[in-house]
C-alpha cells in the first residue's frame, strides 16, 4: 500500500469569515491534526479575527499554524500568507487599509494596495476564476513569492481546469500548488454551510441556486482522497510553502506608549514621583509603615517587569476624567495595588484591606496587569475621544466583542433559510425565553439552529477595552470601523488579547457613577464629603430597604441583607461577594452565616490559615483567599496560585483543575493538614469555578454601595431624581423607583411645560419629573421648552404635531390647557402647520374629565409610571372578593400558610445557579412580593409565567427571619383585569 502524501492546507476559512465558514477555528485545527496534515493555514476573508483561537488550538495540538487572509479584488481572488513577523504586519496593515476605507463589515482593495506587500516576505496564492490576466501582474510583482492555487472539488471539468492551470503556469512562470478553499472541517457541515449562504444572501436555500456549493468537497479531506485528485508535485508544493511560513502569534511583542514621561525622567522615576506625590495627598499625616512597605514591593516588581508605562497610561486617562469633573473609579484586581490607590485610579484604602498584589501583577505570569476603570456612563464618550485624540486612530482602538448566535436568533435565521413562513418562525422563536440555552436535535431546524448557536455573527465594539500602542497598531492587529461614528475597533476581543498577553486599558461605563454624581451635585456635595459608617444607613440596609441602591438591590441580595445584617464597611465587602455563584456553589454561604450568628464555632487548623480566613470567619469567600490558602497551606508560589485562579475561572468550560487537585492535597498533607480540610478546600475551589469574586473588586463596589445607600437614606428625593436622569440602568424601572420614593415620603410632581426642566429636579424639597420622562418627546424640543419656561399658551410652544401629542398624552400641558382631553384638543389646534393650513377660529367644546382609570392607563402609556393611585388600588375590591392578599398582608402571614396573592409583574429573574428556579417580583399599592417558582412549575405553567402582566399566585409562605417569600404552587394570569394598561417587566438571568 502506498504511503499517504504529506499535505498542508493553505486556503481555509473559519466561521470568522462571517456567514461563509461553517466551522470554528478550533474544529478546523483539530480535524487537520487528526488527518495528519503537516500544517494548516487560517485565511479568513480580509480578517485575522479567528487567528488567536486557531493559535491556541494549534499550540495545544502541536500543529503548525500559518496565518493569512483571503482577499477579493475587482479582478481576482488572492490568498496571502505570512512567513515572518514583517510579513504578518504587512498583511495586517493591508487588512486595515481595506476595512478602514469601507463601512463596517465591508472592505475594498486594489492591485496597488496589494503591491505594498512586495519585499515584505508575504506569499501570494492566486485563485483563478477563468481570467488569466492577473497572472502577468503577479509574475512581475511577486516572482518567487507567488503561486497559482489549483482547487479541485470533483467538478465535471476538473481535468480540463487543471490542464488550463498548467498552461498558465508554464506561460507566466508561476508554480502550481494544491489548495482546498476549505469552508468546513467535516463533510456533515454541508447543510449548515448552505444555510449560512442563504442567510448571507437573504433568501431561502431553495432559491440560492448556483450560490450553493455543489457538493461537500470544501471540507478538510483525507490525504488518500487528495492523492486521487492532485498530482503529487502539487501536494508536495504545499509542504514547501508551509516550511517557509514560520511566523507564530507568540512572536508578537507589545510596546507601551512612551510620550507620558517628561524629559529627563525615566518611566520608573516618573511613576515613583507620581506615586509619592499621591501618597502625600492620601496620607497628609504620614504614610503608614504597612503602606510604605507595600509601595516599595510593588514599585520593585513593576520596574522588574517594565510595566511603568502601563500605569502611567491609565493614570493619564483618569487624570483627564477628573479634570473634566467626570466621576470615575478603578476596580477589579487594580484595587490590590497601593500604587493605583496613590495614583487615584482606585479608592480602596490598602490600610483598611488585606490586599494581595500577586493577584494583580505576578513575576511568574509576566503579562500586563488588568485595570478596570468605570466612568459615568453618560460621559464616557468624552474619555474615549480623549484617548483617540491623544494617540490617534493609528495607535488606539477599542477591542472587539464577538457577537454570536443565541437560541432565538439561530432559530429565526435558520427558519427563514429553510423557507418557513415568517409568522411561524417568529412564533417559534418567541416561544423560547431569555434563559433557554439548548435545542434538542429533534428535527432539521433544531439540529441546524443548535449547531449555529455560538457561531460568530459579526464583530462589535467592546464596552470599553482600549488597545494603545507605541507604533502603528495595524501592524499588531487589523483595525476596522465601528458602527458608531468616530470609533474604530481591532479584530480581537478581550479574551484574545489576554491569551496573547497584550495591553488593554478598560474605559468602562457604570450608570451608578452617573447617578451618584448627579445626586451629589443636587445636594451640593462631593463623594469624599459623604460621612463614613453612618448607623442609619446600615439600619436601612439591614431591612433590605435597598431599591435603587448599587449592587444590593437584586432579589438575592435583598434576601441576604436581613440575614447577614451588615453593620460596617467590611460587611458590605462580604455582602457584595457572598451572593455570587462561587460562594453559593462552593457551599460557603450557610457556614459563614451560622458562624456570624455564633451558631457554630470557628476553627482554624493553623495560625497561617487563621491569618488568611479570620476576616471571613474561617470560610474562603474571595479569590485572593483561595490563592493565599494555596500558598500558605500547600506551598504554592504566587505564580502557581495565579495559575490556579485562572484554572478556576476556566474549568467549567475546559477542565484542567485535576493537576491542581493533586498538588493542593499533597502540599497540604506535607504541611500537616488533615485530608478532610484539603478535601473541603478543593470542593470550595470547584465552586469558585462558577465565578468567585476578588476581594479587591468587592471593596471597590462596596464603596459605591455605601454612597448610594447614604444618598437613599438621607436624600431620597435627590437619589430618585438622579436615578431617573441616568436611565437606562439598574434593576428597577422608573415606575418602581418613583413608587419607592413616594413610600419614603417624597412628594413627586408631574412633568409640566411651565416648570419642568429636561431632567428631573428638586423643587422645594419635592421631586419634579422632567420632560425627559415624556414618551415620544424629542430631546431637542424638550430642552428648548425647558429653557423658555412660562409659556403663554400651547401655541406659544411652537411645536409640531408629534411633540405636542406627546406632551398632551403625558399630562404635561395641564397648566396651559387643562386635563388630558382638553390638552389634546389644544394640541391639535396649535400644531405647527404650513401657512395655507391655518385653521379657522373654533370654540373649544366641553370635554369631560377622564376617569381615574383612564388617567392611569394614559400615565403608564406615556410616562411608564403614574403619580395617581396604584392600578391595583382601583381593582382592590374585586381582588378582595377573589381573596387575593396585598403585599403588606402577605408579609404578616405565618410560615407555612397557604395563601393567594396577585400583583403587577415588575421583574423575572432566572440565575444560572438556581437550577431552573425563576424568581418573580410582584408589585401592588402596598409594596412588593417575592415569588419563587420551582422548575417543574416553570415548565408546566410557562405561558402564565412569561405572559402575565397581572399575575396571581397560589402558594405557601416561607419565612426566614424578616425575609418572606411566596413559593408558588399555581400561577394564574389575571391580565385581562388591567385592560389596555401597559406595565412591562424587566427580565434578567
Short mmCIF file of C-alpha atoms in Angstrom, two decimals, residues 336-714:
data_model
loop_
_atom_site.label_atom_id
_atom_site.label_comp_id
_atom_site.label_asym_id
_atom_site.label_seq_id
_atom_site.Cartn_x
_atom_site.Cartn_y
_atom_site.Cartn_z
CA UNK A 336 -5.00 45.26 45.07
CA UNK A 337 -2.41 47.88 44.23
CA UNK A 338 -1.23 50.63 46.59
CA UNK A 339 0.31 52.34 43.54
CA UNK A 340 -3.16 52.51 41.96
CA UNK A 341 -4.51 53.99 45.21
CA UNK A 342 -1.77 56.61 45.25
CA UNK A 343 -2.42 57.49 41.59
CA UNK A 344 -6.15 57.89 42.40
CA UNK A 345 -7.01 55.09 39.96
CA UNK A 346 -8.81 53.27 42.77
CA UNK A 347 -10.36 54.41 46.05
CA UNK A 348 -9.76 51.26 48.11
CA UNK A 349 -7.54 52.18 51.07
CA UNK A 350 -4.85 49.47 51.37
CA UNK A 351 -4.55 50.26 55.07
CA UNK A 352 -8.16 49.02 55.50
CA UNK A 353 -7.78 45.93 53.30
CA UNK A 354 -5.62 42.84 53.15
CA UNK A 355 -4.57 43.13 49.52
CA UNK A 356 -2.62 40.55 47.53
CA UNK A 357 -0.56 42.29 44.86
CA UNK A 358 0.21 38.99 43.10
CA UNK A 359 -3.49 38.84 42.21
CA UNK A 360 -2.70 41.93 40.15
CA UNK A 361 0.90 41.63 38.95
CA UNK A 362 2.84 38.37 39.02
CA UNK A 363 6.51 37.89 38.19
CA UNK A 364 5.86 34.35 37.05
CA UNK A 365 2.84 35.27 34.96
CA UNK A 366 4.81 38.04 33.23
CA UNK A 367 1.87 39.62 31.44
CA UNK A 368 0.19 43.02 31.71
CA UNK A 369 -1.97 43.66 34.76
CA UNK A 370 -5.66 44.23 34.41
CA UNK A 371 -7.02 47.64 35.40
CA UNK A 372 -10.74 48.30 35.01
CA UNK A 373 -11.80 51.92 35.40
CA UNK A 374 -15.50 52.78 35.49
CA UNK A 375 -16.62 56.20 34.29
CA UNK A 376 -20.03 57.89 34.32
CA UNK A 377 -21.89 56.11 31.55
CA UNK A 378 -23.32 59.32 30.10
CA UNK A 379 -19.88 60.95 29.82
CA UNK A 380 -17.60 58.05 28.95
CA UNK A 381 -17.59 59.10 25.29
CA UNK A 382 -15.58 62.18 26.32
CA UNK A 383 -12.92 59.90 27.78
CA UNK A 384 -12.93 57.65 24.70
CA UNK A 385 -12.44 60.62 22.38
CA UNK A 386 -9.63 61.92 24.61
CA UNK A 387 -7.77 58.64 24.11
CA UNK A 388 -8.35 58.74 20.34
CA UNK A 389 -7.25 62.37 20.25
CA UNK A 390 -4.08 61.77 22.26
CA UNK A 391 -2.81 58.69 20.42
CA UNK A 392 -4.56 58.93 17.05
CA UNK A 393 -6.53 56.28 15.17
CA UNK A 394 -3.26 54.68 14.08
CA UNK A 395 -2.25 53.83 17.65
CA UNK A 396 -5.50 53.44 19.61
CA UNK A 397 -8.64 51.37 19.03
CA UNK A 398 -11.30 49.59 21.05
CA UNK A 399 -11.19 45.85 21.47
CA UNK A 400 -13.89 43.89 19.69
CA UNK A 401 -16.76 41.89 21.06
CA UNK A 402 -17.71 38.86 19.03
CA UNK A 403 -21.50 38.84 18.66
CA UNK A 404 -22.60 35.21 18.47
CA UNK A 405 -25.83 33.48 17.59
CA UNK A 406 -28.11 32.73 20.51
CA UNK A 407 -31.06 30.38 20.61
CA UNK A 408 -33.69 32.81 19.31
CA UNK A 409 -31.56 34.39 16.60
CA UNK A 410 -30.33 30.98 15.41
CA UNK A 411 -33.88 29.64 15.19
CA UNK A 412 -35.10 32.73 13.39
CA UNK A 413 -32.33 32.77 10.77
CA UNK A 414 -32.34 29.02 10.15
CA UNK A 415 -36.14 29.00 9.91
CA UNK A 416 -36.08 31.72 7.26
CA UNK A 417 -33.31 29.91 5.36
CA UNK A 418 -35.38 26.72 5.33
CA UNK A 419 -38.31 28.64 3.86
CA UNK A 420 -40.67 28.53 6.84
CA UNK A 421 -43.36 31.25 6.89
CA UNK A 422 -42.14 34.38 8.69
CA UNK A 423 -45.04 34.37 11.17
CA UNK A 424 -44.31 30.75 12.05
CA UNK A 425 -40.59 31.47 12.54
CA UNK A 426 -41.31 34.45 14.79
CA UNK A 427 -43.83 32.47 16.83
CA UNK A 428 -41.36 29.62 17.27
CA UNK A 429 -38.50 31.90 18.29
CA UNK A 430 -40.84 33.80 20.61
CA UNK A 431 -41.66 30.59 22.45
CA UNK A 432 -38.09 30.47 23.75
CA UNK A 433 -37.20 32.64 26.72
CA UNK A 434 -34.16 34.63 27.67
CA UNK A 435 -32.89 31.65 29.68
CA UNK A 436 -33.32 28.88 27.08
CA UNK A 437 -29.84 27.69 26.16
CA UNK A 438 -30.10 24.31 24.46
CA UNK A 439 -32.01 22.92 21.49
CA UNK A 440 -32.75 19.21 21.29
CA UNK A 441 -31.93 18.00 17.72
CA UNK A 442 -35.43 16.59 17.20
CA UNK A 443 -35.70 17.90 13.63
CA UNK A 444 -33.61 19.60 10.95
CA UNK A 445 -34.49 23.09 12.14
CA UNK A 446 -33.49 22.45 15.74
CA UNK A 447 -30.41 20.48 14.74
CA UNK A 448 -29.09 23.20 12.44
CA UNK A 449 -30.01 26.01 14.85
CA UNK A 450 -28.32 24.12 17.69
CA UNK A 451 -25.10 23.90 15.66
CA UNK A 452 -25.35 27.54 14.59
CA UNK A 453 -25.81 28.67 18.20
CA UNK A 454 -22.48 30.08 19.37
CA UNK A 455 -21.27 30.87 15.83
CA UNK A 456 -19.84 34.37 15.47
CA UNK A 457 -22.23 36.67 13.62
CA UNK A 458 -20.22 39.88 13.44
CA UNK A 459 -17.75 42.00 15.37
CA UNK A 460 -18.99 44.77 17.62
CA UNK A 461 -17.12 47.11 19.93
CA UNK A 462 -16.13 46.10 23.42
CA UNK A 463 -17.73 48.03 26.26
CA UNK A 464 -14.52 49.98 26.70
CA UNK A 465 -11.34 47.94 26.36
CA UNK A 466 -8.75 50.15 24.64
CA UNK A 467 -5.60 48.91 22.98
CA UNK A 468 -2.93 51.60 22.73
CA UNK A 469 0.46 51.00 21.11
CA UNK A 470 3.76 52.80 20.67
CA UNK A 471 3.95 52.20 16.92
CA UNK A 472 1.30 51.57 14.26
CA UNK A 473 -1.35 49.37 15.86
CA UNK A 474 -2.33 47.93 12.48
CA UNK A 475 0.98 46.04 12.37
CA UNK A 476 -0.08 44.23 15.53
CA UNK A 477 -3.73 43.53 14.73
CA UNK A 478 -6.08 44.71 11.97
CA UNK A 479 -8.32 47.71 12.68
CA UNK A 480 -11.76 48.32 11.20
CA UNK A 481 -14.51 50.89 11.51
CA UNK A 482 -17.12 50.51 14.22
CA UNK A 483 -20.81 51.07 13.56
CA UNK A 484 -20.69 54.23 15.70
CA UNK A 485 -19.08 57.26 14.05
CA UNK A 486 -15.64 58.35 15.23
CA UNK A 487 -14.80 54.90 16.58
CA UNK A 488 -12.61 52.07 15.34
CA UNK A 489 -12.06 48.57 16.71
CA UNK A 490 -9.41 45.90 16.41
CA UNK A 491 -10.40 42.43 15.22
CA UNK A 492 -9.62 40.68 18.52
CA UNK A 493 -11.73 40.55 21.65
CA UNK A 494 -10.63 40.76 25.28
CA UNK A 495 -10.07 37.01 25.59
CA UNK A 496 -7.81 37.06 22.53
CA UNK A 497 -5.79 39.93 23.98
CA UNK A 498 -5.47 38.16 27.32
CA UNK A 499 -4.35 34.94 25.61
CA UNK A 500 -1.53 36.84 23.86
CA UNK A 501 -0.63 38.95 26.91
CA UNK A 502 -1.37 42.26 25.18
CA UNK A 503 -2.21 45.52 26.95
CA UNK A 504 -5.83 46.56 27.32
CA UNK A 505 -6.93 49.65 29.21
CA UNK A 506 -10.56 49.27 30.23
CA UNK A 507 -12.52 52.51 29.91
CA UNK A 508 -15.86 51.17 31.16
CA UNK A 509 -19.26 52.71 31.79
CA UNK A 510 -21.16 52.50 35.07
CA UNK A 511 -24.60 54.03 35.41
CA UNK A 512 -24.42 54.30 39.19
CA UNK A 513 -21.44 56.66 38.95
CA UNK A 514 -23.60 58.93 36.80
CA UNK A 515 -26.44 58.76 39.32
CA UNK A 516 -24.16 59.36 42.31
CA UNK A 517 -22.50 62.37 40.69
CA UNK A 518 -25.87 63.88 39.75
CA UNK A 519 -27.36 63.28 43.21
CA UNK A 520 -24.34 64.76 44.98
CA UNK A 521 -24.47 67.77 42.65
CA UNK A 522 -28.14 68.37 43.58
CA UNK A 523 -27.31 68.50 47.29
CA UNK A 524 -24.02 70.39 46.87
CA UNK A 525 -21.60 67.69 48.00
CA UNK A 526 -18.63 65.72 46.71
CA UNK A 527 -18.13 61.99 47.12
CA UNK A 528 -15.46 62.45 49.79
CA UNK A 529 -17.93 64.54 51.83
CA UNK A 530 -20.15 61.50 52.47
CA UNK A 531 -19.68 60.62 56.17
CA UNK A 532 -18.48 57.04 56.73
CA UNK A 533 -20.10 54.34 58.87
CA UNK A 534 -23.49 56.04 59.32
CA UNK A 535 -25.63 53.89 61.64
CA UNK A 536 -28.90 54.96 59.98
CA UNK A 537 -27.59 53.78 56.62
CA UNK A 538 -26.76 50.33 57.95
CA UNK A 539 -30.15 50.11 59.69
CA UNK A 540 -31.81 50.79 56.32
CA UNK A 541 -29.62 48.18 54.59
CA UNK A 542 -30.37 45.55 57.24
CA UNK A 543 -34.09 45.91 56.48
CA UNK A 544 -33.34 45.32 52.78
CA UNK A 545 -34.76 48.76 52.02
CA UNK A 546 -32.43 48.98 49.04
CA UNK A 547 -34.47 49.53 45.87
CA UNK A 548 -32.28 51.54 43.51
CA UNK A 549 -29.09 51.07 45.57
CA UNK A 550 -25.99 49.82 43.76
CA UNK A 551 -25.44 46.03 43.71
CA UNK A 552 -27.58 45.13 46.76
CA UNK A 553 -30.92 45.80 45.06
CA UNK A 554 -31.35 42.36 43.45
CA UNK A 555 -33.71 39.76 44.85
CA UNK A 556 -30.87 37.54 46.06
CA UNK A 557 -29.03 40.42 47.74
CA UNK A 558 -32.22 41.72 49.38
CA UNK A 559 -32.88 38.25 50.77
CA UNK A 560 -29.37 38.07 52.19
CA UNK A 561 -29.30 41.51 53.83
CA UNK A 562 -31.61 40.76 56.82
CA UNK A 563 -29.65 37.56 57.46
CA UNK A 564 -26.14 38.95 57.18
CA UNK A 565 -27.12 42.32 58.72
CA UNK A 566 -24.18 44.46 57.52
CA UNK A 567 -23.05 46.86 60.22
CA UNK A 568 -19.76 48.21 58.85
CA UNK A 569 -17.96 48.76 55.57
CA UNK A 570 -16.22 45.38 55.53
CA UNK A 571 -19.60 43.70 55.99
CA UNK A 572 -20.64 45.34 52.72
CA UNK A 573 -17.50 43.99 51.06
CA UNK A 574 -18.56 40.49 52.13
CA UNK A 575 -22.21 41.10 51.20
CA UNK A 576 -21.28 42.08 47.65
CA UNK A 577 -19.13 38.96 47.22
CA UNK A 578 -21.11 36.29 49.04
CA UNK A 579 -24.20 36.45 46.81
CA UNK A 580 -22.23 35.13 43.84
CA UNK A 581 -22.14 31.76 42.11
CA UNK A 582 -18.70 30.91 43.55
CA UNK A 583 -19.53 31.07 47.28
CA UNK A 584 -23.02 29.66 46.66
CA UNK A 585 -21.82 26.65 44.63
CA UNK A 586 -18.88 26.13 46.98
CA UNK A 587 -21.22 25.80 49.96
CA UNK A 588 -19.74 28.78 51.78
CA UNK A 589 -22.80 30.92 52.44
CA UNK A 590 -24.56 28.98 55.18
CA UNK A 591 -21.39 28.19 57.19
CA UNK A 592 -20.49 31.87 57.16
CA UNK A 593 -23.97 32.94 58.31
CA UNK A 594 -24.05 30.32 61.09
CA UNK A 595 -20.65 31.46 62.34
CA UNK A 596 -21.64 35.10 62.11
CA UNK A 597 -24.70 34.33 64.25
CA UNK A 598 -22.44 32.31 66.61
CA UNK A 599 -24.42 29.14 65.91
CA UNK A 600 -21.25 27.14 65.24
CA UNK A 601 -17.61 27.55 66.32
CA UNK A 602 -14.83 28.86 64.10
CA UNK A 603 -11.84 26.53 63.94
CA UNK A 604 -8.54 27.11 62.19
CA UNK A 605 -6.12 24.24 61.55
CA UNK A 606 -3.08 26.53 61.80
CA UNK A 607 -2.08 30.14 62.58
CA UNK A 608 -1.27 30.65 58.88
CA UNK A 609 -4.75 29.62 57.79
CA UNK A 610 -6.24 31.76 60.56
CA UNK A 611 -4.42 34.80 59.18
CA UNK A 612 -5.94 34.16 55.74
CA UNK A 613 -9.50 33.30 56.79
CA UNK A 614 -10.07 35.12 60.09
CA UNK A 615 -11.70 38.14 58.46
CA UNK A 616 -14.34 35.84 56.89
CA UNK A 617 -14.79 33.56 59.92
CA UNK A 618 -12.85 30.63 58.51
CA UNK A 619 -14.75 30.50 55.20
CA UNK A 620 -12.96 31.39 51.93
CA UNK A 621 -15.22 33.89 50.18
CA UNK A 622 -12.77 35.79 47.95
CA UNK A 623 -10.46 34.70 45.14
CA UNK A 624 -7.47 36.16 46.96
CA UNK A 625 -8.16 33.92 49.97
CA UNK A 626 -8.13 30.80 47.80
CA UNK A 627 -4.81 31.93 46.31
CA UNK A 628 -3.35 32.69 49.74
CA UNK A 629 -4.53 29.32 51.10
CA UNK A 630 -2.76 27.55 48.25
CA UNK A 631 0.39 29.50 49.13
CA UNK A 632 0.42 29.16 52.93
CA UNK A 633 -1.12 25.69 53.26
CA UNK A 634 0.06 23.87 50.12
CA UNK A 635 3.31 25.69 49.35
CA UNK A 636 2.26 27.24 46.03
CA UNK A 637 4.35 30.09 44.66
CA UNK A 638 2.48 33.34 43.82
CA UNK A 639 2.65 32.46 40.12
CA UNK A 640 1.28 28.96 40.73
CA UNK A 641 -1.52 30.45 42.81
CA UNK A 642 -2.41 32.77 39.98
CA UNK A 643 -2.48 29.86 37.53
CA UNK A 644 -4.85 28.15 39.96
CA UNK A 645 -7.09 31.24 39.85
CA UNK A 646 -7.15 31.17 36.07
CA UNK A 647 -7.91 27.47 36.01
CA UNK A 648 -10.75 28.04 38.49
CA UNK A 649 -12.29 30.52 36.08
CA UNK A 650 -11.95 28.18 33.09
CA UNK A 651 -12.51 24.69 34.43
CA UNK A 652 -16.27 24.64 33.81
CA UNK A 653 -15.59 25.23 30.12
CA UNK A 654 -12.48 23.17 29.51
CA UNK A 655 -11.49 21.34 32.71
CA UNK A 656 -7.88 21.46 33.80
CA UNK A 657 -8.15 21.54 37.59
CA UNK A 658 -7.07 17.92 38.08
CA UNK A 659 -3.31 18.68 38.30
CA UNK A 660 -4.04 21.30 40.95
CA UNK A 661 -6.12 18.86 42.99
CA UNK A 662 -3.18 16.53 43.50
CA UNK A 663 -0.77 19.42 44.04
CA UNK A 664 -3.06 21.02 46.65
CA UNK A 665 -3.78 17.85 48.56
CA UNK A 666 -0.21 16.59 48.59
CA UNK A 667 1.08 20.03 49.58
CA UNK A 668 -1.40 20.32 52.45
CA UNK A 669 -0.61 16.80 53.59
CA UNK A 670 3.11 17.59 53.57
CA UNK A 671 2.41 20.64 55.73
CA UNK A 672 0.46 18.61 58.26
CA UNK A 673 -3.14 19.50 57.33
CA UNK A 674 -5.79 16.77 57.65
CA UNK A 675 -7.20 15.17 54.50
CA UNK A 676 -10.71 16.40 55.36
CA UNK A 677 -9.52 20.03 55.36
CA UNK A 678 -7.83 19.56 51.97
CA UNK A 679 -10.95 17.94 50.51
CA UNK A 680 -13.16 20.77 51.79
CA UNK A 681 -10.86 23.42 50.32
CA UNK A 682 -10.83 21.68 46.95
CA UNK A 683 -14.63 21.44 46.89
CA UNK A 684 -14.80 25.15 47.58
CA UNK A 685 -12.33 25.82 44.76
CA UNK A 686 -14.61 23.90 42.39
CA UNK A 687 -17.39 26.23 43.50
CA UNK A 688 -15.26 29.20 42.55
CA UNK A 689 -15.25 27.77 39.03
CA UNK A 690 -18.81 29.17 38.95
CA UNK A 691 -17.35 32.67 39.40
CA UNK A 692 -15.68 33.75 42.58
CA UNK A 693 -15.34 37.43 43.38
CA UNK A 694 -11.97 39.05 44.14
CA UNK A 695 -11.95 40.94 47.43
CA UNK A 696 -10.46 43.96 45.72
CA UNK A 697 -13.33 44.11 43.24
CA UNK A 698 -15.86 43.71 46.02
CA UNK A 699 -14.25 46.50 48.03
CA UNK A 700 -14.47 48.91 45.09
CA UNK A 701 -18.13 48.07 44.63
CA UNK A 702 -18.81 48.30 48.37
CA UNK A 703 -17.77 51.96 48.29
CA UNK A 704 -20.49 52.67 45.75
CA UNK A 705 -22.95 50.54 47.72
CA UNK A 706 -22.37 52.69 50.78
CA UNK A 707 -22.51 56.05 49.00
CA UNK A 708 -25.69 55.16 47.10
CA UNK A 709 -27.26 53.84 50.33
CA UNK A 710 -26.34 57.04 52.17
CA UNK A 711 -27.98 59.11 49.43
CA UNK A 712 -31.14 56.98 49.51
CA UNK A 713 -31.29 57.15 53.29
CA UNK A 714 -30.71 60.88 53.77
#
